[in-house]
CSV table of C-alpha atoms and ligand atoms in Angstrom, one decimal:
chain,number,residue,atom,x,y,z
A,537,UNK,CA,20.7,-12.0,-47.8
A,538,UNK,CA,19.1,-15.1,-46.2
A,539,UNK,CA,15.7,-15.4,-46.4
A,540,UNK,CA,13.8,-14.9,-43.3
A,541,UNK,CA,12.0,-18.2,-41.7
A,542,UNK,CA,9.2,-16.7,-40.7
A,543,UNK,CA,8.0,-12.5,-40.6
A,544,UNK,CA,4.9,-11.4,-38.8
A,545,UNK,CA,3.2,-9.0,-41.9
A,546,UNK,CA,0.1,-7.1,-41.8
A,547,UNK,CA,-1.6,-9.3,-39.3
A,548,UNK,CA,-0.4,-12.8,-41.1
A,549,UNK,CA,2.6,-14.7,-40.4
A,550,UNK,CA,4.7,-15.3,-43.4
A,551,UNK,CA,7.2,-18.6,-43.6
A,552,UNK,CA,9.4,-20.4,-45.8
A,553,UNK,CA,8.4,-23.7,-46.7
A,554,UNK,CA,11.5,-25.5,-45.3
A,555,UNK,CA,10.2,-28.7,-46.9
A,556,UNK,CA,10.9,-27.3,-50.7
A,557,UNK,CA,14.4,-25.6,-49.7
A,558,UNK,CA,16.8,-25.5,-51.6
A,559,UNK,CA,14.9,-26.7,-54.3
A,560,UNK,CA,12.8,-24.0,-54.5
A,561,UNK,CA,12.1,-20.7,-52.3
A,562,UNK,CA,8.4,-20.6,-51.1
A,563,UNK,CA,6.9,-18.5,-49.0
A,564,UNK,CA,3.5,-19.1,-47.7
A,565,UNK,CA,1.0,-16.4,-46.1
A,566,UNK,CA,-1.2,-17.8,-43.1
A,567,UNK,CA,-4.0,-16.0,-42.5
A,568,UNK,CA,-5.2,-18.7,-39.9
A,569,UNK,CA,-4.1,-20.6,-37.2
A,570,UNK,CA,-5.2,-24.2,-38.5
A,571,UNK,CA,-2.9,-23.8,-41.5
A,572,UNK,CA,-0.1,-23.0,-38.8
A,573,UNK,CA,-0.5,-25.9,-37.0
A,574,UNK,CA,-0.5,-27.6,-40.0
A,575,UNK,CA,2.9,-26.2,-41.2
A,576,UNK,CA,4.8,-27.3,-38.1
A,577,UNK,CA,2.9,-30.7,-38.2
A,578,UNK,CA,4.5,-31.2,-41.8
A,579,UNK,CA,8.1,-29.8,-40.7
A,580,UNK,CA,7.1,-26.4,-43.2
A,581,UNK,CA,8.4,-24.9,-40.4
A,582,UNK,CA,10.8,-27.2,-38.0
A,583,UNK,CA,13.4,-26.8,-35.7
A,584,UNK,CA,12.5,-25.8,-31.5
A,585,UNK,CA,13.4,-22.1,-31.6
A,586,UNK,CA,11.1,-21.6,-35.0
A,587,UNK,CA,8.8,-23.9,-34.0
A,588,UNK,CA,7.8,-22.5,-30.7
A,589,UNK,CA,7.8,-18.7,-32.3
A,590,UNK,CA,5.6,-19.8,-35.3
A,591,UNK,CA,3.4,-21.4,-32.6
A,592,UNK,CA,3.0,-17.9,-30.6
A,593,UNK,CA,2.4,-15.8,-33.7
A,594,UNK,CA,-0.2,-18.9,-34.7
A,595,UNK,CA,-1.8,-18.3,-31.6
A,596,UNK,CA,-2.4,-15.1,-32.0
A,597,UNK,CA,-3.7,-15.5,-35.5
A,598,UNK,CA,-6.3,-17.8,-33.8
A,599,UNK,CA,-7.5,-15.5,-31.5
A,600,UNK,CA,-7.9,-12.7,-33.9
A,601,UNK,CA,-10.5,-15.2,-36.2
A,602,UNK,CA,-12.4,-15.2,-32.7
A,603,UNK,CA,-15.7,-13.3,-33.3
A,604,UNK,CA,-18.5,-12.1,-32.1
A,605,UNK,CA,-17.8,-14.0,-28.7
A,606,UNK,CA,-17.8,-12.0,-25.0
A,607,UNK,CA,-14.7,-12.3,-22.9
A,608,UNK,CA,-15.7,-15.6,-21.5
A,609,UNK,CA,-17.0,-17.5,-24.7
A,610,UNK,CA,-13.7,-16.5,-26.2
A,611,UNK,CA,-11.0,-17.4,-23.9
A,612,UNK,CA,-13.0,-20.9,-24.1
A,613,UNK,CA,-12.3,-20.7,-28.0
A,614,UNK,CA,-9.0,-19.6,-27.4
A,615,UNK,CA,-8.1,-22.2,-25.3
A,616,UNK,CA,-9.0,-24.8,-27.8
A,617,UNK,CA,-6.1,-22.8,-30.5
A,618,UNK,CA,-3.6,-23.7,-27.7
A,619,UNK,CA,-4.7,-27.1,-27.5
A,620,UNK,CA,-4.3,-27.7,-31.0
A,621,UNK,CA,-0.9,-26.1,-30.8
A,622,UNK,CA,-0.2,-28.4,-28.3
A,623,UNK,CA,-0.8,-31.8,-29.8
A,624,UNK,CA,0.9,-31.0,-32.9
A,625,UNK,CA,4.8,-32.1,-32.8
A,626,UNK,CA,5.7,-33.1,-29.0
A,627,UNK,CA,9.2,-33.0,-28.3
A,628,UNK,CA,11.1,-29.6,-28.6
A,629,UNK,CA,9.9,-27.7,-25.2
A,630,UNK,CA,10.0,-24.3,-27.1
A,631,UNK,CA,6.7,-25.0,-27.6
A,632,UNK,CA,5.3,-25.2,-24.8
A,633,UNK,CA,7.0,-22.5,-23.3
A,634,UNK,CA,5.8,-20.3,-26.3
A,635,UNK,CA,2.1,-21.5,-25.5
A,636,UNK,CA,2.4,-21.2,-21.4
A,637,UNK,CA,3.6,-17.5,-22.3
A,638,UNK,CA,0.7,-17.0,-24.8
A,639,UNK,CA,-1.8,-18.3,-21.7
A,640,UNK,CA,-0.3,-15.8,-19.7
A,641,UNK,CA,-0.5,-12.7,-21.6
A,642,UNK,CA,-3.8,-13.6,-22.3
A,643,UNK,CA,-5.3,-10.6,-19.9
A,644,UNK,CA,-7.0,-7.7,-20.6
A,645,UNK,CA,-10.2,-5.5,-20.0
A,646,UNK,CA,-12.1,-7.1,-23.3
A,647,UNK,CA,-11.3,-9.2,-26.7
A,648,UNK,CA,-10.1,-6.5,-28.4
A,649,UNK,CA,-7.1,-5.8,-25.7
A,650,UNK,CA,-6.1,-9.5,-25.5
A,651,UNK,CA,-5.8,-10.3,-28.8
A,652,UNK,CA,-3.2,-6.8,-29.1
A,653,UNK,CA,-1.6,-8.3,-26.1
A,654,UNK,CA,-1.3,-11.5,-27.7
A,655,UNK,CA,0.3,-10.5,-30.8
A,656,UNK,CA,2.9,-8.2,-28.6
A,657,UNK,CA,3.6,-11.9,-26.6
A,658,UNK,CA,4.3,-13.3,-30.0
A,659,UNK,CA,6.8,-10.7,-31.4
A,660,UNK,CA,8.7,-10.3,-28.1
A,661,UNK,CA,9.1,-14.3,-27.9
A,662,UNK,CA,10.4,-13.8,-31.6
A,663,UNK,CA,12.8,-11.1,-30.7
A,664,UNK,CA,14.2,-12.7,-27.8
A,665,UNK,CA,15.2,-15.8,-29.9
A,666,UNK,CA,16.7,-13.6,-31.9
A,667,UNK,CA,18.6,-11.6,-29.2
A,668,UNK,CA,18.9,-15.2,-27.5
A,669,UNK,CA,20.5,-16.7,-30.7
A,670,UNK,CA,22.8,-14.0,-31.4
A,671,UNK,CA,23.9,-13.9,-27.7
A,672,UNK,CA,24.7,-17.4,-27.3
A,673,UNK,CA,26.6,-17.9,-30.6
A,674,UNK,CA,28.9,-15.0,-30.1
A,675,UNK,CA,29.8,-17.1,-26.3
A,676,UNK,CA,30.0,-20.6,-27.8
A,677,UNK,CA,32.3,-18.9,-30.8
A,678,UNK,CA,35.1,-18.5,-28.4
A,679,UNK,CA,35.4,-22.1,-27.9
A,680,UNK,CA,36.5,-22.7,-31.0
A,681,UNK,CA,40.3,-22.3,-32.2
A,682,UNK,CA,41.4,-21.1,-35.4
A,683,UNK,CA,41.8,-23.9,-38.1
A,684,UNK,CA,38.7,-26.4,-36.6
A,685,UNK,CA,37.1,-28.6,-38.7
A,686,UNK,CA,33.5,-29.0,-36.8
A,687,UNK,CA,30.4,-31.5,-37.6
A,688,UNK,CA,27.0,-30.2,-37.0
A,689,UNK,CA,24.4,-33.0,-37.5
A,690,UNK,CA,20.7,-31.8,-38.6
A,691,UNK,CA,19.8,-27.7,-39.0
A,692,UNK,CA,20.8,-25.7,-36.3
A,693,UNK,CA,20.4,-22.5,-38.4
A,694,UNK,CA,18.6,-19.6,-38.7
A,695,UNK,CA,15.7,-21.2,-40.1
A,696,UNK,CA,15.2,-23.6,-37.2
A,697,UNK,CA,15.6,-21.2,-35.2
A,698,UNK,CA,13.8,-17.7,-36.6
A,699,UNK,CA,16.9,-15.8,-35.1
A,700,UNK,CA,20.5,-16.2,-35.9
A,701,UNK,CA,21.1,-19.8,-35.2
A,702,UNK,CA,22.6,-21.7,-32.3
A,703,UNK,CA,24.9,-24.8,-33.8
A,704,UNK,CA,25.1,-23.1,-37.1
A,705,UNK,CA,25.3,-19.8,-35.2
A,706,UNK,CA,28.3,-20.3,-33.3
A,707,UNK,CA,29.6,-21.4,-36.7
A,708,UNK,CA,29.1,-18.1,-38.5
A,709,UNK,CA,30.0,-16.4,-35.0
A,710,UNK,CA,33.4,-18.1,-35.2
A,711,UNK,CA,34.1,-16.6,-39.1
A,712,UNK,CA,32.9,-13.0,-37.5
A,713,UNK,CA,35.7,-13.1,-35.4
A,714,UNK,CA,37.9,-13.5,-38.1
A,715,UNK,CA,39.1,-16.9,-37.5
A,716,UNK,CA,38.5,-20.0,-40.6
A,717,UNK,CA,36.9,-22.7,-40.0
A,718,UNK,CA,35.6,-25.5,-41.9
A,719,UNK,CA,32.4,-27.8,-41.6
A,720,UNK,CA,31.2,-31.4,-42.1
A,721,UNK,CA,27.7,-31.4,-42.4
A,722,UNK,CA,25.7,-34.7,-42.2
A,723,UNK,CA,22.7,-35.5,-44.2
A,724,UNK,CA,20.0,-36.1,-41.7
A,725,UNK,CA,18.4,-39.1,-42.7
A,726,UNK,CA,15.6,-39.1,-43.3
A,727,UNK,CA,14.4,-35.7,-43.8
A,728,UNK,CA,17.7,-34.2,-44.9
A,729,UNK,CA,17.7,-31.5,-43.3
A,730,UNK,CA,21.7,-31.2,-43.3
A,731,UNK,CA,21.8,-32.2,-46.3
A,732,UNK,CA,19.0,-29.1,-47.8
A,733,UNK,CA,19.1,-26.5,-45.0
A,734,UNK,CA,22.6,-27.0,-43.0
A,735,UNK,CA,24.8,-26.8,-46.3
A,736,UNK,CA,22.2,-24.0,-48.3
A,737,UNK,CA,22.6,-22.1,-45.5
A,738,UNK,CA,26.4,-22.5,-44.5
A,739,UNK,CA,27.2,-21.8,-48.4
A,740,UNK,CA,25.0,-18.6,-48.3
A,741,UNK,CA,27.6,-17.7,-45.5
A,742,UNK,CA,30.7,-18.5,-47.5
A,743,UNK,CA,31.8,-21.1,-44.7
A,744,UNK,CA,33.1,-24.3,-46.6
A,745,UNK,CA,31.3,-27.0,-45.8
A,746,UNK,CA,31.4,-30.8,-46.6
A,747,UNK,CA,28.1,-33.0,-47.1
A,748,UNK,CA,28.5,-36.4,-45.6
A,749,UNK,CA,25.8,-39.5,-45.3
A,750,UNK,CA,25.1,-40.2,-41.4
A,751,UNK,CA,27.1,-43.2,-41.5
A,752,UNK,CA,30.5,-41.2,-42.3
A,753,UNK,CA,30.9,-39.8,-39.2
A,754,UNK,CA,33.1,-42.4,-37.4
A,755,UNK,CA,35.3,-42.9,-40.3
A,756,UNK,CA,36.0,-39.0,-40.3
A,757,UNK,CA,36.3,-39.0,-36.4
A,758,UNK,CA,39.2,-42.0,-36.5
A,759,UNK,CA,40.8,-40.2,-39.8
A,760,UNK,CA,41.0,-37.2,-36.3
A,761,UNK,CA,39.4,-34.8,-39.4
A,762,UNK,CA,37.1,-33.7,-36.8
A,763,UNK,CA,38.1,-31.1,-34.1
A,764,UNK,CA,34.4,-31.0,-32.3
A,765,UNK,CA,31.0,-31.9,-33.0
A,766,UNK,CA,28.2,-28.9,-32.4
A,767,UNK,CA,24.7,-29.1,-32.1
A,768,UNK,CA,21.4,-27.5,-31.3
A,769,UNK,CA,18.3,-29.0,-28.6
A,770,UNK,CA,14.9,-29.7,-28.5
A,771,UNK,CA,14.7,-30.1,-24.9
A,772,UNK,CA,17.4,-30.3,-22.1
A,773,UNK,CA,16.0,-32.1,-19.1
A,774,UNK,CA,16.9,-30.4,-15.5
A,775,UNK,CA,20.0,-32.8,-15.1
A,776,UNK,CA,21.4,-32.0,-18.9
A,777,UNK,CA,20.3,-34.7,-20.9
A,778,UNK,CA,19.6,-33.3,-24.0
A,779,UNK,CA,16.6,-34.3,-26.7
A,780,UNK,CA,18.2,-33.8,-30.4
A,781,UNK,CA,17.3,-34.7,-33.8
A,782,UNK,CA,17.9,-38.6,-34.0
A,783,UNK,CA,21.6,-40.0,-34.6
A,784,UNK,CA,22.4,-37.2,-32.2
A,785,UNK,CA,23.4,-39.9,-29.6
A,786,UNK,CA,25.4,-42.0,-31.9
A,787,UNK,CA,27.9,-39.0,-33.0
A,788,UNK,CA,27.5,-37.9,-28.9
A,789,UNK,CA,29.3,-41.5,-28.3
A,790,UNK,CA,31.6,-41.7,-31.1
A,791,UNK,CA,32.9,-38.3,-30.2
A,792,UNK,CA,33.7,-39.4,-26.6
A,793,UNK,CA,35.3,-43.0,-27.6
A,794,UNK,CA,37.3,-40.4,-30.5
A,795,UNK,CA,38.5,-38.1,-27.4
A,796,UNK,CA,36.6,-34.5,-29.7
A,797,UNK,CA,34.0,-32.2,-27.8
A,798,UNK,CA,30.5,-32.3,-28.0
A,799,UNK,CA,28.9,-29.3,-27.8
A,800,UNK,CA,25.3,-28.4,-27.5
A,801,UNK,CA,24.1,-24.7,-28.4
A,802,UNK,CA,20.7,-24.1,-27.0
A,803,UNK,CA,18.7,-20.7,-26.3
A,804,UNK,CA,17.3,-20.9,-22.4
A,805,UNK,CA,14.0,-21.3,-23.7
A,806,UNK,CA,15.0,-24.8,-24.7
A,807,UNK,CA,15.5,-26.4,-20.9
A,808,UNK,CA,12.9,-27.9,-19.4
A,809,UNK,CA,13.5,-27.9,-15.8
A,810,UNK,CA,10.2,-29.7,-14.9
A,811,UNK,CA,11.6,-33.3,-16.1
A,812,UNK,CA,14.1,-34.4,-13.8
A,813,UNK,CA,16.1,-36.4,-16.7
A,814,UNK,CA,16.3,-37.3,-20.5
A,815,UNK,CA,14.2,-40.4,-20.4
A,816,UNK,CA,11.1,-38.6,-19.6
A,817,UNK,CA,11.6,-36.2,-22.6
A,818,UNK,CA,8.9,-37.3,-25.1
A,819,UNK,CA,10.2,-38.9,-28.5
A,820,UNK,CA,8.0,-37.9,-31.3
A,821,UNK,CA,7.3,-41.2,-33.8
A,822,UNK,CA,6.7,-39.7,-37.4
A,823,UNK,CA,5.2,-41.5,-40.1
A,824,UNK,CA,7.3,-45.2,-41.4
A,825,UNK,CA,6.7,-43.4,-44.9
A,826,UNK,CA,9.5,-40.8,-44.2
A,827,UNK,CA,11.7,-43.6,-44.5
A,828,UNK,CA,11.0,-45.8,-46.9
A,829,UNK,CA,10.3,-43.0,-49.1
A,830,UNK,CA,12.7,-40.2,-50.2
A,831,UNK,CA,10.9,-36.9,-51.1
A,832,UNK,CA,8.2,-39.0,-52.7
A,833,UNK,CA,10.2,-41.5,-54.3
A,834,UNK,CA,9.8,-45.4,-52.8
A,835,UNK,CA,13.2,-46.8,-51.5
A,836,UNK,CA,12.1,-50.2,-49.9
A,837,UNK,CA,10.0,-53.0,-50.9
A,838,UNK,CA,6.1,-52.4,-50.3
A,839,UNK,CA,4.9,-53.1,-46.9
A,840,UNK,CA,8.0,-53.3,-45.3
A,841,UNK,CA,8.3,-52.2,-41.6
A,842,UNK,CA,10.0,-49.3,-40.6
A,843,UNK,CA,10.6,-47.2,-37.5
A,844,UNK,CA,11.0,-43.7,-37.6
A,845,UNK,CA,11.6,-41.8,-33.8
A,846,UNK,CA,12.4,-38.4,-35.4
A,847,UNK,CA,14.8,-37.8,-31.4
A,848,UNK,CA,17.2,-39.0,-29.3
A,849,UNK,CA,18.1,-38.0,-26.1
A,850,UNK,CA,22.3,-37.6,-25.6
A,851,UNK,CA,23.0,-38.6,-21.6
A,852,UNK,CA,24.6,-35.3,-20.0
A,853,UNK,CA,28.2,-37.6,-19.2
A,854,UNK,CA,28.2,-36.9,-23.3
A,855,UNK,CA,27.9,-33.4,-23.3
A,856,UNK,CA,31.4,-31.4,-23.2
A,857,UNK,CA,29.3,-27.9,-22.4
A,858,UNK,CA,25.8,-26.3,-23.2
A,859,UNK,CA,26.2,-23.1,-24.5
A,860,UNK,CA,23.6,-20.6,-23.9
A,861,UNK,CA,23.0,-17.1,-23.7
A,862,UNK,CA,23.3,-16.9,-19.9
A,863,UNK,CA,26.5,-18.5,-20.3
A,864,UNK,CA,28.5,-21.8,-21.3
A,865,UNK,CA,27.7,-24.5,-18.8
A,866,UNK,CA,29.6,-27.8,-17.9
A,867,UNK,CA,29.2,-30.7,-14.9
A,868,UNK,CA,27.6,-30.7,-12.8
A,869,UNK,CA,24.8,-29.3,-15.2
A,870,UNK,CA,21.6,-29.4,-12.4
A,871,UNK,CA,22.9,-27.1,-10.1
A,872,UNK,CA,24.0,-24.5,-13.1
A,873,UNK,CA,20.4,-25.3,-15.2
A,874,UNK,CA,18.7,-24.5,-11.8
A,875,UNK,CA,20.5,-20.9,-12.1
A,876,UNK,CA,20.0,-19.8,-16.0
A,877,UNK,CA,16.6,-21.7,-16.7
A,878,UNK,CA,14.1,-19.4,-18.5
A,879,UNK,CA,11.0,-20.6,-17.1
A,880,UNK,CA,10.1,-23.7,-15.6
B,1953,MRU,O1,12.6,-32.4,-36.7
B,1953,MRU,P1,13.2,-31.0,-36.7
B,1953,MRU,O2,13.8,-30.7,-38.0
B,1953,MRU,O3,12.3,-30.0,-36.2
B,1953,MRU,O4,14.4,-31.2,-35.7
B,1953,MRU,C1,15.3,-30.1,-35.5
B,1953,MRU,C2,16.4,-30.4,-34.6
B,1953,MRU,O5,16.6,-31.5,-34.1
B,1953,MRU,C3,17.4,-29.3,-34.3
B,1953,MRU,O6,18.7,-29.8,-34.1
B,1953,MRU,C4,16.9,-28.6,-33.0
B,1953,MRU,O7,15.6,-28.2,-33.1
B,1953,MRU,C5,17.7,-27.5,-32.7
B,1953,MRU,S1,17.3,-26.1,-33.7
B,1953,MRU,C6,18.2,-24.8,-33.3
């Protein structure tokens, strides 16, 4: 059985490291909130789905190490949890949906009645990615034929998404149905996250799946070994443009110029209808040391430049359909994001 991404237990949250997988199986009990927003800072927990549930239940683990304050003096102090929630990775909405939910349930006669409420906000965010993930992947599964060969770039799995996946759920959707399929997984430079989580968790799965560097892609694309290219969100803007883990634009536009559909499989809670388009999403910058360095280990000379933009956003014209679990969407995607959108 897959190990679970992250488990509310006895008042702590419980994750896998993701940044040890497969290497090793960790599992980390947080008994505070500043080690939570520490985990999804360092990608211990990563992907928008997981992120924005880990955020909740962190919340919540920050109000309960609220004491001895009156109703007032502690939704200050709580306040400043959400804050550091909210400055710690910037670009997969989840987030800040999770956090504007967690604001909103924060009501109740005295302390001790919010913070229950808060935790009850967390775990029904949690189970409705679950329900969300499950609902959508089941939908998207019917777009794909028997016999497909699909490329998925990044994780798009259950661990990104604390629920059953949405790329990598589709995927496993797609085998439930009884129908074979085959994947090309790429390595996601340059945290390899295909290359650790995508194929550890399509092998657990029994789906056969082939590890390829970023830079394959193409070749397989003109070889026509690819029948469609799936993957998950961060954030889809109000007019479809959709936020994804960098390199996600470059397979977007080699699918179209190879004539294979590109598919985006994203929970509701992943649109954000309050930016009109892609461009205003905001691109997280991580640290130049992610790339000239693999898992510890220098790669380039020292002091050498590098850039590292961790997302790019895919222009909707790209995007074949967006499954969710409100339905599968195509152009013109503003009028039909206006109609499923989660919040806003
Ligand atoms: O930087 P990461 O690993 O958090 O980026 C994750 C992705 O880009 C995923 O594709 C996205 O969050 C969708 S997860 C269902």
């Amino acid at each position: 059985m897959m190990a679970r991404a992250i488990e509310w237990l006895d008042g702590k949250l419980r994750i896998l490291d993701q940044s040890k997988v497969p290497r090793e199986q960790v599992f980390a009990d947080l008994d505070n909130y500043h080690d939570v927003v520490l985990a999804i800072k360092e990608m211990r927990v990563r992907g928008a789905p997981a992120i924005g549930v880990a955020a909740a239940y962190g919340i919540a683990l920050g109000a309960s190490g609220i004491r001895e304050a009156g109703k007032d003096e502690f939704l200050v102090q709580l306040n400043q949890v959400m804050q550091a929630f909210a400055v710690s990775r910037p670009t997969a909405v989840n987030l800040f949906q999770a956090i504007n939910r967690m604001r909103k349930a924060a009501r109740g006669d005295g302390v001790a009645e919010i913070k229950r409420s808060l935790v009850d906000e967390a775990k029904r965010i949690h189970q409705e990615e679950v329900t969300a993930t499950r609902q959508l992947s089941q939908l998207g599964a019917e777009l794909i034929k028997n016999g497909f060969t699909l490329l998925t770039h990044c994780n798009a799995g259950p661990l990104a998404t604390a629920g059953y996946g949405t790329a990598l759920g589709v995927i496993k959707a797609v085998k439930e149905q009884g129908k074979r399929v085959s994947v090309f997984a790429t390595e996601t430079r340059p945290l390899l996250q295909g290359a650790r989580l995508t194929t550890w968790e399509l092998m657990q799965e029994d789906i056969p799946v082939t590890l390829i560097t970023d830079s394959t892609a193409g070749y397989f694309m003109q070889q026509k070994k690819i029948d469609c290219v799936i993957v998950g969100a961060d954030r889809i803007a109000a007019n479809g443009d959709v936020a994804n883990k960098i390199g996600t634009y470059t397979l977007a536009v080699l699918a179209k110029e190879s004539e294979i559909p590109f598919y985006v499989a994203a929970p509701t809670s992943t649109i954000d209808l309050s930016l009109s388009s892609g461009d205003k999403i905001p691109i997280e910058e991580r640290s130049p040391e992610e790339v000239t360095h693999v898992q510890g280990v220098p790669i380039a000379p020292e002091g050498i430049r590098a850039a590292n933009p961790a997302f790019d956003v895919t222009p909707h014209s790209y995007v074949t359909a967006i499954i969710t679990e409100k339905g599968i969407i195509r152009e013109p995607y503003g009028k039909e994001l206006l109609s499923i959108a989660k919040w806003s």
